[in-house]
Amino acid sequence: MPRLTVKKYQSKELGKLIEYILFHRPDEFGLFLDDDDSLPIKELMWALHEETGWKHIRLGHLKELAYSGLELAFTLEETQIRPKREVSKTASDTLPPRLLFIGARRKAYPVILKHGLRPGSRLYVPLATTEEMALRIGKRRDPKPILLTVHAAQAHDSGHPFFTCGDLLYLVKTLPAPFLSGPPLREPPPSRKIPKKEPPKPLKPEVPEMTGSFLLDPERDPDPMRRQRRKREKEQKRQRTKERRDKKRRRS
């Protein structure tokens, strides 16, 4: 496998871009830091791949950058990237706009409509101030996310806190389903299972029932002459059949 390399000037540019994301505008890239200032590396990679000129970046490039000798303002851990100095964040509850948006995975959409929003592996759920940003974030997990509208002001008035993350994102820990609206759920298509065909039952020969009648068995004929005649006829028939088969074999 060829070794992943980034040219020196690209390493500097990549380092500056990551520093800008972590310290200044993570919301501009649809990202947010947790309370300990950490960010999952995979989410950083998703955002970098959306930027022109950085679609080729892989984890190996970031590791190479960490050992390049450049003075970096962040460190790489196993699954997280973390600024070396504390990043100032707004930790207090903030009044959100009337409406916010989120792009949900299609598989998760029915669950969200029933149980609301939950953070999963992160501490918060990011809500976008624009539909475009919501869909951008949603497409990182599903190529065709479903857009949900969040009635944020109503939820805040009901006691649910919102936290700002720059100008484009708000964060919530949970949000009940009544404050969410989206397209109606599609009913599952009717089952198209073809019923299994039962094998036909063998037909029994119908024997007419006649009162006081019985069936004659030729083998039990009381006349010995007739029994011998039938026996000879059967034997002659078998002999003729055998002769025909022998003729066919000789011809072939």
C-alpha positions as CSV (number, residue, x, y, z in Angstrom):
1,M,0.0,0.0,0.0
2,P,1.4,3.4,-0.9
3,R,2.3,5.7,2.0
4,L,0.0,8.6,2.5
5,T,1.8,11.9,2.3
6,V,0.9,15.5,2.4
7,K,3.2,18.2,1.0
8,K,4.8,20.6,3.4
9,Y,2.8,23.6,2.4
10,Q,-0.4,21.4,2.4
11,S,0.4,20.3,6.0
12,K,0.6,23.9,7.1
13,E,-2.7,24.8,5.4
14,L,-4.4,21.7,6.8
15,G,-3.2,22.6,10.3
16,K,-4.5,26.2,9.9
17,L,-7.9,24.9,8.7
18,I,-8.2,22.5,11.7
19,E,-7.2,25.2,14.1
20,Y,-9.8,27.6,12.6
21,I,-12.5,24.9,13.0
22,L,-11.6,24.1,16.6
23,F,-10.9,27.6,18.0
24,H,-13.1,29.9,15.9
25,R,-16.0,28.5,13.9
26,P,-16.9,24.8,14.3
27,D,-20.5,25.7,13.5
28,E,-19.5,27.0,10.1
29,F,-18.6,23.3,9.3
30,G,-21.6,21.8,11.1
31,L,-19.4,20.7,14.1
32,F,-19.4,21.3,17.8
33,L,-17.0,20.5,20.7
34,D,-18.1,18.6,23.8
35,D,-17.7,20.1,27.2
36,D,-14.2,18.7,27.5
37,D,-13.3,20.5,24.2
38,S,-13.0,17.1,22.3
39,L,-14.3,16.4,18.8
40,P,-14.6,12.9,17.3
41,I,-12.0,12.6,14.5
42,K,-14.5,10.9,12.2
43,E,-16.8,13.9,12.4
44,L,-13.8,16.2,11.6
45,M,-13.1,14.0,8.6
46,W,-16.7,14.2,7.3
47,A,-16.5,18.0,7.4
48,L,-13.1,18.2,5.7
49,H,-14.3,16.0,2.9
50,E,-17.0,18.5,2.1
51,E,-14.4,21.2,1.6
52,T,-12.9,21.8,-1.9
53,G,-9.3,20.5,-2.0
54,W,-9.5,18.3,1.1
55,K,-11.6,15.4,-0.1
56,H,-8.5,13.2,-0.2
57,I,-7.6,13.6,3.4
58,R,-7.5,10.4,5.5
59,L,-6.7,9.5,9.1
60,G,-3.1,8.7,7.9
61,H,-2.7,12.3,6.8
62,L,-3.7,13.6,10.2
63,K,-1.3,11.2,12.0
64,E,1.5,12.3,9.6
65,L,0.6,16.0,10.4
66,A,0.9,15.2,14.1
67,Y,4.5,13.9,13.6
68,S,5.5,16.5,11.0
69,G,7.4,18.7,13.5
70,L,5.0,21.6,12.9
71,E,3.8,23.6,15.9
72,L,0.2,22.6,16.1
73,A,-2.5,24.0,18.4
74,F,-4.2,20.6,18.8
75,T,-3.4,17.0,19.7
76,L,-4.7,13.7,18.3
77,E,-5.9,11.0,20.5
78,E,-7.3,7.5,19.6
79,T,-10.7,8.7,18.4
80,Q,-10.7,12.4,19.4
81,I,-8.9,15.6,18.4
82,R,-8.5,18.2,21.2
83,P,-7.2,21.8,21.3
84,K,-4.1,22.3,23.4
85,R,-5.7,25.3,25.1
86,E,-9.2,25.8,26.4
87,V,-11.8,26.9,23.9
88,S,-14.3,29.5,25.2
89,K,-17.9,28.3,24.8
90,T,-21.3,29.6,25.8
91,A,-22.4,27.2,28.5
92,S,-25.5,29.1,29.7
93,D,-29.1,28.6,28.5
94,T,-29.9,30.9,25.6
95,L,-33.1,31.9,24.0
96,P,-33.2,30.2,20.5
97,P,-35.0,31.4,17.3
98,R,-38.6,30.4,16.8
99,L,-37.6,27.5,14.5
100,L,-34.5,25.4,14.1
101,F,-33.9,22.4,11.9
102,I,-32.3,18.9,11.9
103,G,-31.7,16.3,9.2
104,A,-32.7,12.9,10.5
105,R,-31.6,9.4,9.2
106,R,-34.5,7.7,7.5
107,K,-34.2,4.6,9.7
108,A,-34.3,6.8,12.9
109,Y,-37.1,9.1,11.7
110,P,-40.0,7.0,13.1
111,V,-38.3,6.6,16.5
112,I,-37.6,10.4,16.6
113,L,-41.3,11.2,15.9
114,K,-42.3,8.9,18.8
115,H,-39.6,9.5,21.4
116,G,-38.0,12.8,20.4
117,L,-34.3,13.8,20.0
118,R,-31.6,12.1,22.0
119,P,-27.8,12.7,21.7
120,G,-26.6,9.1,21.1
121,S,-22.8,9.0,21.4
122,R,-22.4,12.7,21.8
123,L,-23.4,14.9,24.8
124,Y,-25.7,17.2,22.7
125,V,-27.9,17.1,19.6
126,P,-27.0,19.9,17.1
127,L,-29.8,21.9,15.6
128,A,-29.2,24.2,12.7
129,T,-30.5,27.7,12.1
130,T,-30.9,27.0,8.3
131,E,-32.4,24.0,6.4
132,E,-29.2,23.9,4.3
133,M,-26.9,23.3,7.3
134,A,-29.3,20.8,8.8
135,L,-29.3,18.8,5.5
136,R,-25.5,19.1,5.2
137,I,-25.0,17.6,8.7
138,G,-27.7,14.9,8.0
139,K,-26.1,13.8,4.8
140,R,-23.0,12.6,6.7
141,R,-25.0,9.7,8.0
142,D,-27.7,9.3,5.4
143,P,-27.5,10.4,1.7
144,K,-31.2,11.4,1.8
145,P,-32.0,12.7,5.3
146,I,-35.5,13.8,6.3
147,L,-35.8,17.4,7.4
148,L,-37.4,18.0,10.7
149,T,-38.6,21.4,12.0
150,V,-37.9,22.1,15.7
151,H,-40.3,24.5,17.4
152,A,-37.4,25.8,19.5
153,A,-38.9,28.9,21.1
154,Q,-42.0,26.9,22.2
155,A,-39.7,24.2,23.7
156,H,-37.6,26.8,25.5
157,D,-40.7,28.4,27.0
158,S,-41.6,24.9,28.3
159,G,-38.4,24.7,30.2
160,H,-36.0,22.9,27.7
161,P,-32.5,24.6,27.7
162,F,-30.7,25.5,24.5
163,F,-27.0,26.3,24.1
164,T,-25.4,28.4,21.4
165,C,-22.5,27.1,19.2
166,G,-21.5,30.1,17.0
167,D,-24.1,31.6,14.7
168,L,-25.3,28.5,12.9
169,L,-25.9,25.9,15.6
170,Y,-27.8,25.4,18.8
171,L,-27.3,22.4,21.1
172,V,-29.8,20.5,23.2
173,K,-29.4,17.5,25.4
174,T,-32.9,16.1,24.7
175,L,-36.1,17.3,23.1
176,P,-39.5,15.7,23.4
177,A,-41.4,14.7,20.2
178,P,-44.3,17.3,20.6
179,F,-41.8,20.0,19.7
180,L,-40.9,18.4,16.4
181,S,-42.7,18.3,13.1
182,G,-41.9,16.6,9.8
183,P,-43.4,14.8,6.8
184,P,-45.9,12.0,7.6
185,L,-44.7,8.5,7.9
186,R,-45.1,6.3,4.8
187,E,-47.3,3.3,5.4
188,P,-45.4,0.0,4.7
189,P,-46.4,-1.6,1.4
190,P,-48.8,-4.5,1.7
191,S,-47.3,-7.9,1.9
192,R,-46.7,-9.6,-1.4
193,K,-46.1,-13.1,-0.1
194,I,-47.4,-15.7,-2.5
195,P,-49.3,-18.4,-0.7
196,K,-47.6,-21.8,-1.0
197,K,-49.3,-24.2,-3.2
198,E,-50.1,-27.5,-1.6
199,P,-49.2,-30.6,-3.7
200,P,-52.2,-32.2,-5.3
201,K,-53.5,-35.2,-3.5
202,P,-53.6,-38.4,-5.5
203,L,-57.0,-39.2,-6.8
204,K,-58.4,-42.5,-5.7
205,P,-60.3,-44.5,-8.3
206,E,-64.0,-44.1,-7.8
207,V,-65.8,-47.4,-7.4
208,P,-69.5,-47.1,-7.7
209,E,-71.2,-48.5,-4.7
210,M,-74.0,-50.9,-5.5
211,T,-76.1,-52.5,-2.9
212,G,-75.6,-56.2,-2.7
213,S,-72.7,-56.2,-5.3
214,F,-69.1,-57.2,-5.1
215,L,-66.0,-57.0,-7.3
216,L,-64.7,-60.1,-9.1
217,D,-61.0,-60.9,-8.7
218,P,-59.7,-62.7,-11.9
219,E,-57.1,-64.6,-9.9
220,R,-59.8,-66.2,-7.8
221,D,-61.8,-67.5,-10.7
222,P,-63.3,-70.8,-9.6
223,D,-63.0,-72.2,-13.2
224,P,-59.5,-73.8,-13.6
225,M,-59.7,-73.7,-17.4
226,R,-60.3,-70.0,-17.5
227,R,-57.5,-69.4,-15.0
228,Q,-55.0,-71.4,-17.2
229,R,-56.2,-69.6,-20.4
230,R,-55.6,-66.2,-18.8
231,K,-52.2,-67.3,-17.5
232,R,-51.2,-68.4,-21.1
233,E,-52.4,-65.1,-22.5
234,K,-50.3,-63.2,-20.0
235,E,-47.3,-65.3,-20.8
236,Q,-47.7,-64.9,-24.6
237,K,-48.0,-61.1,-24.1
238,R,-44.8,-61.0,-22.1
239,Q,-43.1,-63.1,-24.8
240,R,-44.2,-60.8,-27.6
241,T,-43.0,-57.7,-25.7
242,K,-39.6,-59.3,-25.1
243,E,-39.3,-60.2,-28.8
244,R,-40.0,-56.6,-29.9
245,R,-37.3,-55.3,-27.5
246,D,-34.8,-57.8,-28.8
247,K,-35.5,-56.7,-32.4
248,K,-34.9,-53.1,-31.4
249,R,-31.6,-53.9,-29.8
250,R,-30.4,-55.8,-32.8
251,R,-31.3,-52.9,-35.1
252,S,-29.5,-50.4,-33.0
